[in-house]
Structures are given as C-alpha cells and as structure tokens.
mmCIF file with all atom_site columns, C-alpha atoms in Angstrom:
data_model
loop_
_atom_site.group_PDB
_atom_site.id
_atom_site.type_symbol
_atom_site.label_atom_id
_atom_site.label_alt_id
_atom_site.label_comp_id
_atom_site.label_asym_id
_atom_site.label_entity_id
_atom_site.label_seq_id
_atom_site.pdbx_PDB_ins_code
_atom_site.Cartn_x
_atom_site.Cartn_y
_atom_site.Cartn_z
_atom_site.occupancy
_atom_site.B_iso_or_equiv
_atom_site.pdbx_formal_charge
_atom_site.auth_seq_id
_atom_site.auth_comp_id
_atom_site.auth_asym_id
_atom_site.auth_atom_id
_atom_site.pdbx_PDB_model_num
ATOM 1   C CA . MET A 1 1   ? 127.021 100.339 154.241 1.00 79.00 ? 1   MET A CA 1
ATOM 2   C CA . ASN A 1 2   ? 125.569 103.033 151.991 1.00 83.00 ? 2   ASN A CA 1
ATOM 3   C CA . PRO A 1 3   ? 127.976 105.526 150.449 1.00 75.00 ? 3   PRO A CA 1
ATOM 4   C CA . THR A 1 4   ? 127.802 109.166 151.501 1.00 81.00 ? 4   THR A CA 1
ATOM 5   C CA . LEU A 1 5   ? 127.849 111.924 148.906 1.00 84.00 ? 5   LEU A CA 1
ATOM 6   C CA . ASN A 1 6   ? 130.152 114.516 150.439 1.00 92.00 ? 6   ASN A CA 1
ATOM 7   C CA . THR A 1 7   ? 132.170 115.923 147.522 1.00 93.00 ? 7   THR A CA 1
ATOM 8   C CA . ILE A 1 8   ? 131.469 117.250 144.044 1.00 94.00 ? 8   ILE A CA 1
ATOM 9   C CA . ASP A 1 9   ? 134.404 117.736 141.681 1.00 93.00 ? 9   ASP A CA 1
ATOM 10  C CA . ILE A 1 10  ? 134.067 120.011 138.641 1.00 94.00 ? 10  ILE A CA 1
ATOM 11  C CA . VAL A 1 11  ? 136.630 119.762 135.840 1.00 92.00 ? 11  VAL A CA 1
ATOM 12  C CA . VAL A 1 12  ? 137.497 123.241 134.542 1.00 94.00 ? 12  VAL A CA 1
ATOM 13  C CA . SER A 1 13  ? 139.600 124.548 131.680 1.00 93.00 ? 13  SER A CA 1
ATOM 14  C CA . ASP A 1 14  ? 140.732 127.753 133.416 1.00 96.00 ? 14  ASP A CA 1
ATOM 15  C CA . MET A 1 15  ? 141.109 127.646 137.198 1.00 97.00 ? 15  MET A CA 1
ATOM 16  C CA . GLN A 1 16  ? 141.206 131.414 137.746 1.00 97.00 ? 16  GLN A CA 1
ATOM 17  C CA . ALA A 1 17  ? 138.132 131.997 135.556 1.00 97.00 ? 17  ALA A CA 1
ATOM 18  C CA . ALA A 1 18  ? 136.231 129.305 137.465 1.00 97.00 ? 18  ALA A CA 1
ATOM 19  C CA . ILE A 1 19  ? 137.247 130.705 140.862 1.00 98.00 ? 19  ILE A CA 1
ATOM 20  C CA . ALA A 1 20  ? 136.159 134.199 139.764 1.00 98.00 ? 20  ALA A CA 1
ATOM 21  C CA . PHE A 1 21  ? 132.761 132.911 138.618 1.00 97.00 ? 21  PHE A CA 1
ATOM 22  C CA . TYR A 1 22  ? 132.046 130.981 141.810 1.00 97.00 ? 22  TYR A CA 1
ATOM 23  C CA . ALA A 1 23  ? 133.207 133.928 143.928 1.00 97.00 ? 23  ALA A CA 1
ATOM 24  C CA . ARG A 1 24  ? 130.264 135.861 142.429 1.00 97.00 ? 24  ARG A CA 1
ATOM 25  C CA . LEU A 1 25  ? 128.027 133.199 143.978 1.00 96.00 ? 25  LEU A CA 1
ATOM 26  C CA . GLY A 1 26  ? 129.675 133.663 147.357 1.00 95.00 ? 26  GLY A CA 1
ATOM 27  C CA . LEU A 1 27  ? 131.955 130.611 147.284 1.00 96.00 ? 27  LEU A CA 1
ATOM 28  C CA . GLU A 1 28  ? 135.535 131.006 148.451 1.00 96.00 ? 28  GLU A CA 1
ATOM 29  C CA . PHE A 1 29  ? 137.857 128.486 146.842 1.00 97.00 ? 29  PHE A CA 1
ATOM 30  C CA . LYS A 1 30  ? 141.340 127.957 148.169 1.00 97.00 ? 30  LYS A CA 1
ATOM 31  C CA . LEU A 1 31  ? 144.086 126.749 145.845 1.00 96.00 ? 31  LEU A CA 1
ATOM 32  C CA . ASP A 1 32  ? 145.912 123.616 146.924 1.00 95.00 ? 32  ASP A CA 1
ATOM 33  C CA . PRO A 1 33  ? 149.343 124.644 148.252 1.00 94.00 ? 33  PRO A CA 1
ATOM 34  C CA . ASN A 1 34  ? 150.894 121.757 146.284 1.00 93.00 ? 34  ASN A CA 1
ATOM 35  C CA . THR A 1 35  ? 149.369 122.533 142.883 1.00 93.00 ? 35  THR A CA 1
ATOM 36  C CA . ALA A 1 36  ? 147.523 125.396 141.201 1.00 94.00 ? 36  ALA A CA 1
ATOM 37  C CA . GLU A 1 37  ? 145.534 122.746 139.291 1.00 94.00 ? 37  GLU A CA 1
ATOM 38  C CA . HIS A 1 38  ? 143.250 121.961 142.273 1.00 95.00 ? 38  HIS A CA 1
ATOM 39  C CA . ALA A 1 39  ? 141.071 124.153 144.492 1.00 97.00 ? 39  ALA A CA 1
ATOM 40  C CA . ALA A 1 40  ? 138.480 123.360 147.145 1.00 97.00 ? 40  ALA A CA 1
ATOM 41  C CA . CYS A 1 41  ? 135.648 124.979 149.084 1.00 97.00 ? 41  CYS A CA 1
ATOM 42  C CA . ASP A 1 42  ? 133.782 123.680 152.132 1.00 95.00 ? 42  ASP A CA 1
ATOM 43  C CA . LEU A 1 43  ? 130.050 124.373 152.009 1.00 93.00 ? 43  LEU A CA 1
ATOM 44  C CA . PRO A 1 44  ? 127.499 124.523 154.818 1.00 88.00 ? 44  PRO A CA 1
ATOM 45  C CA . GLY A 1 45  ? 126.118 121.129 155.700 1.00 88.00 ? 45  GLY A CA 1
ATOM 46  C CA . GLY A 1 46  ? 129.412 119.341 155.161 1.00 90.00 ? 46  GLY A CA 1
ATOM 47  C CA . LEU A 1 47  ? 129.495 119.244 151.359 1.00 93.00 ? 47  LEU A CA 1
ATOM 48  C CA . HIS A 1 48  ? 132.928 119.759 149.808 1.00 95.00 ? 48  HIS A CA 1
ATOM 49  C CA . LEU A 1 49  ? 133.198 121.301 146.314 1.00 95.00 ? 49  LEU A CA 1
ATOM 50  C CA . MET A 1 50  ? 136.390 120.908 144.296 1.00 95.00 ? 50  MET A CA 1
ATOM 51  C CA . LEU A 1 51  ? 137.690 122.358 141.054 1.00 95.00 ? 51  LEU A CA 1
ATOM 52  C CA . ASP A 1 52  ? 140.300 120.448 139.066 1.00 93.00 ? 52  ASP A CA 1
ATOM 53  C CA . THR A 1 53  ? 141.806 121.554 135.775 1.00 94.00 ? 53  THR A CA 1
ATOM 54  C CA . GLU A 1 54  ? 141.474 119.377 132.700 1.00 91.00 ? 54  GLU A CA 1
ATOM 55  C CA . ALA A 1 55  ? 145.261 118.908 132.769 1.00 91.00 ? 55  ALA A CA 1
ATOM 56  C CA . PHE A 1 56  ? 145.079 117.630 136.351 1.00 90.00 ? 56  PHE A CA 1
ATOM 57  C CA . ARG A 1 57  ? 142.161 115.197 135.876 1.00 88.00 ? 57  ARG A CA 1
ATOM 58  C CA . THR A 1 58  ? 142.775 113.868 132.362 1.00 86.00 ? 58  THR A CA 1
ATOM 59  C CA . PRO A 1 59  ? 145.583 111.454 133.367 1.00 86.00 ? 59  PRO A CA 1
ATOM 60  C CA . PHE A 1 60  ? 143.212 109.806 135.861 1.00 85.00 ? 60  PHE A CA 1
ATOM 61  C CA . LEU A 1 61  ? 140.295 109.539 133.403 1.00 85.00 ? 61  LEU A CA 1
ATOM 62  C CA . PRO A 1 62  ? 141.528 107.576 130.369 1.00 85.00 ? 62  PRO A CA 1
ATOM 63  C CA . GLY A 1 63  ? 139.663 108.583 127.210 1.00 85.00 ? 63  GLY A CA 1
ATOM 64  C CA . TRP A 1 64  ? 138.003 111.597 128.833 1.00 84.00 ? 64  TRP A CA 1
ATOM 65  C CA . SER A 1 65  ? 137.181 114.662 126.763 1.00 84.00 ? 65  SER A CA 1
ATOM 66  C CA . ALA A 1 66  ? 135.241 117.784 127.655 1.00 83.00 ? 66  ALA A CA 1
ATOM 67  C CA . PRO A 1 67  ? 131.482 117.344 127.081 1.00 83.00 ? 67  PRO A CA 1
ATOM 68  C CA . SER A 1 68  ? 129.805 119.276 124.294 1.00 82.00 ? 68  SER A CA 1
ATOM 69  C CA . GLY A 1 69  ? 126.252 120.509 124.023 1.00 79.00 ? 69  GLY A CA 1
ATOM 70  C CA . GLY A 1 70  ? 124.234 121.391 127.093 1.00 76.00 ? 70  GLY A CA 1
ATOM 71  C CA . PRO A 1 71  ? 125.171 120.852 130.712 1.00 78.00 ? 71  PRO A CA 1
ATOM 72  C CA . ARG A 1 72  ? 124.969 117.266 131.973 1.00 76.00 ? 72  ARG A CA 1
ATOM 73  C CA . ALA A 1 73  ? 124.921 118.379 135.587 1.00 84.00 ? 73  ALA A CA 1
ATOM 74  C CA . LEU A 1 74  ? 123.621 121.468 137.349 1.00 91.00 ? 74  LEU A CA 1
ATOM 75  C CA . LEU A 1 75  ? 124.555 123.022 140.663 1.00 94.00 ? 75  LEU A CA 1
ATOM 76  C CA . CYS A 1 76  ? 121.520 124.617 142.285 1.00 93.00 ? 76  CYS A CA 1
ATOM 77  C CA . PHE A 1 77  ? 121.782 127.708 144.481 1.00 95.00 ? 77  PHE A CA 1
ATOM 78  C CA . GLU A 1 78  ? 118.829 128.769 146.611 1.00 95.00 ? 78  GLU A CA 1
ATOM 79  C CA . PHE A 1 79  ? 118.071 132.445 147.231 1.00 95.00 ? 79  PHE A CA 1
ATOM 80  C CA . ASP A 1 80  ? 115.843 134.086 149.825 1.00 95.00 ? 80  ASP A CA 1
ATOM 81  C CA . SER A 1 81  ? 113.555 135.674 147.239 1.00 96.00 ? 81  SER A CA 1
ATOM 82  C CA . PRO A 1 82  ? 112.720 135.792 143.531 1.00 97.00 ? 82  PRO A CA 1
ATOM 83  C CA . ALA A 1 83  ? 114.259 139.288 143.471 1.00 97.00 ? 83  ALA A CA 1
ATOM 84  C CA . GLY A 1 84  ? 117.551 137.765 144.610 1.00 97.00 ? 84  GLY A CA 1
ATOM 85  C CA . VAL A 1 85  ? 117.417 135.307 141.698 1.00 97.00 ? 85  VAL A CA 1
ATOM 86  C CA . ASP A 1 86  ? 116.725 138.138 139.248 1.00 98.00 ? 86  ASP A CA 1
ATOM 87  C CA . ALA A 1 87  ? 119.548 140.280 140.636 1.00 97.00 ? 87  ALA A CA 1
ATOM 88  C CA . LYS A 1 88  ? 122.125 137.467 140.550 1.00 97.00 ? 88  LYS A CA 1
ATOM 89  C CA . TYR A 1 89  ? 121.077 136.409 137.031 1.00 98.00 ? 89  TYR A CA 1
ATOM 90  C CA . ALA A 1 90  ? 121.437 140.010 135.847 1.00 98.00 ? 90  ALA A CA 1
ATOM 91  C CA . GLU A 1 91  ? 124.816 140.380 137.574 1.00 97.00 ? 91  GLU A CA 1
ATOM 92  C CA . LEU A 1 92  ? 126.197 137.202 136.024 1.00 98.00 ? 92  LEU A CA 1
ATOM 93  C CA . THR A 1 93  ? 124.914 137.782 132.496 1.00 98.00 ? 93  THR A CA 1
ATOM 94  C CA . GLU A 1 94  ? 125.999 141.436 132.531 1.00 98.00 ? 94  GLU A CA 1
ATOM 95  C CA . ALA A 1 95  ? 129.465 140.202 133.558 1.00 97.00 ? 95  ALA A CA 1
ATOM 96  C CA . GLY A 1 96  ? 129.512 138.114 130.359 1.00 97.00 ? 96  GLY A CA 1
ATOM 97  C CA . TYR A 1 97  ? 128.440 134.678 131.611 1.00 97.00 ? 97  TYR A CA 1
ATOM 98  C CA . ARG A 1 98  ? 125.991 132.879 129.317 1.00 95.00 ? 98  ARG A CA 1
ATOM 99  C CA . GLY A 1 99  ? 122.366 132.820 130.336 1.00 96.00 ? 99  GLY A CA 1
ATOM 100 C CA . ILE A 1 100 ? 120.724 129.476 129.585 1.00 94.00 ? 100 ILE A CA 1
ATOM 101 C CA . ALA A 1 101 ? 117.227 130.245 130.916 1.00 95.00 ? 101 ALA A CA 1
ATOM 102 C CA . GLU A 1 102 ? 116.053 133.717 131.865 1.00 97.00 ? 102 GLU A CA 1
ATOM 103 C CA . PRO A 1 103 ? 114.216 133.993 135.201 1.00 97.00 ? 103 PRO A CA 1
ATOM 104 C CA . PHE A 1 104 ? 110.767 132.396 135.125 1.00 96.00 ? 104 PHE A CA 1
ATOM 105 C CA . ASP A 1 105 ? 108.076 131.215 137.524 1.00 96.00 ? 105 ASP A CA 1
ATOM 106 C CA . ALA A 1 106 ? 108.011 127.417 137.417 1.00 93.00 ? 106 ALA A CA 1
ATOM 107 C CA . PHE A 1 107 ? 104.818 125.445 137.897 1.00 90.00 ? 107 PHE A CA 1
ATOM 108 C CA . TRP A 1 108 ? 106.350 123.691 140.935 1.00 90.00 ? 108 TRP A CA 1
ATOM 109 C CA . GLY A 1 109 ? 106.338 126.942 142.919 1.00 93.00 ? 109 GLY A CA 1
ATOM 110 C CA . MET A 1 110 ? 109.867 128.199 142.346 1.00 94.00 ? 110 MET A CA 1
ATOM 111 C CA . HIS A 1 111 ? 111.319 131.197 140.560 1.00 97.00 ? 111 HIS A CA 1
ATOM 112 C CA . TYR A 1 112 ? 114.152 129.821 138.425 1.00 95.00 ? 112 TYR A CA 1
ATOM 113 C CA . ALA A 1 113 ? 116.970 130.951 136.159 1.00 96.00 ? 113 ALA A CA 1
ATOM 114 C CA . THR A 1 114 ? 119.998 129.146 134.762 1.00 95.00 ? 114 THR A CA 1
ATOM 115 C CA . VAL A 1 115 ? 123.429 130.400 133.721 1.00 96.00 ? 115 VAL A CA 1
ATOM 116 C CA . SER A 1 116 ? 126.564 128.519 132.788 1.00 94.00 ? 116 SER A CA 1
ATOM 117 C CA . ASP A 1 117 ? 129.946 128.716 134.423 1.00 96.00 ? 117 ASP A CA 1
ATOM 118 C CA . PRO A 1 118 ? 132.958 129.359 132.161 1.00 95.00 ? 118 PRO A CA 1
ATOM 119 C CA . ASP A 1 119 ? 133.102 125.654 131.186 1.00 93.00 ? 119 ASP A CA 1
ATOM 120 C CA . GLY A 1 120 ? 129.392 125.138 130.556 1.00 91.00 ? 120 GLY A CA 1
ATOM 121 C CA . THR A 1 121 ? 128.361 123.620 133.894 1.00 93.00 ? 121 THR A CA 1
ATOM 122 C CA . GLY A 1 122 ? 124.764 124.615 134.514 1.00 93.00 ? 122 GLY A CA 1
ATOM 123 C CA . ILE A 1 123 ? 124.105 126.830 137.512 1.00 95.00 ? 123 ILE A CA 1
ATOM 124 C CA . ASP A 1 124 ? 120.485 127.027 138.642 1.00 95.00 ? 124 ASP A CA 1
ATOM 125 C CA . LEU A 1 125 ? 119.409 130.030 140.690 1.00 96.00 ? 125 LEU A CA 1
ATOM 126 C CA . TYR A 1 126 ? 116.096 129.557 142.455 1.00 95.00 ? 126 TYR A CA 1
ATOM 127 C CA . ALA A 1 127 ? 113.786 130.810 145.211 1.00 96.00 ? 127 ALA A CA 1
ATOM 128 C CA . ALA A 1 128 ? 110.383 129.816 146.468 1.00 96.00 ? 128 ALA A CA 1
ATOM 129 C CA . LEU A 1 129 ? 107.549 131.893 145.052 1.00 96.00 ? 129 LEU A CA 1
ATOM 130 C CA . PRO A 1 130 ? 105.549 133.822 147.650 1.00 91.00 ? 130 PRO A CA 1
ATOM 131 C CA . ALA A 1 131 ? 102.417 132.025 148.832 1.00 86.00 ? 131 ALA A CA 1
ATOM 132 C CA . THR A 1 132 ? 99.278  133.358 147.209 1.00 75.00 ? 132 THR A CA 1
#
C-alpha cells in the first residue's frame, strides 16, 4: 500500500499571527476546541492543513528547534491571473509580511512571487502567463 499525502502541518510561533496571515490568502482556520495550540483548515481536493504552536509540537519532536535561514518548504497558491499575483503580493507586503521574491515572469510560463508567513514558511503566489 502506498501512503496518501492528505495533511500538512506547519509549526508556528504565534497562532493568532499565523491565522491572520493565512486568512489573507482565503484560508479559514478553526481553533481546536480542546486547545488553542492547534488549528486546522480543510482545503478543496481533500487536503487538510494544520497549524501547531512550537509549544504544542516540541514535546513530540525531541531535539527540534525552529529552522533558520531560508524556507525549507513552500506552500504554493495558484491565482487566476498574473494581476492577481501582483495584487496579493502587494497586499501582503504592504501589510508588513516579508517579500522574498518580487513578482516575475518565470521561464516555465508562470508569473511568480514569494512571501513568507510570520514564521518564515515560504508562500509562492503564481499564475499561468497568457499564451502568446
């Protein structure tokens, strides 16, 4: 039997800051009624996205510490148009989130930009370039 990827868990330092950031991308996280250290969001297509605080996850990950440097993983969000990418990038960076890569046209036919969430997780924003 092959495993099925159905959940991504992001470790965050500040739950409310993370929820506020992802709300700007249209994701609606719900806090776990048993603990404010865990939140979850069901995405189209059956993928489940979770947020867990460092305090919640650290006991289950012996020796873990927050990564430093650049993002080791990126969540990629597709938009309908390059203008949508530009608008969301501007919204996020004007709200104080760090831009990693300003919008650009990639050689593989996509318009791309990257920002980081409050804990440094990379968030790609992309759209197909119009056919020429």
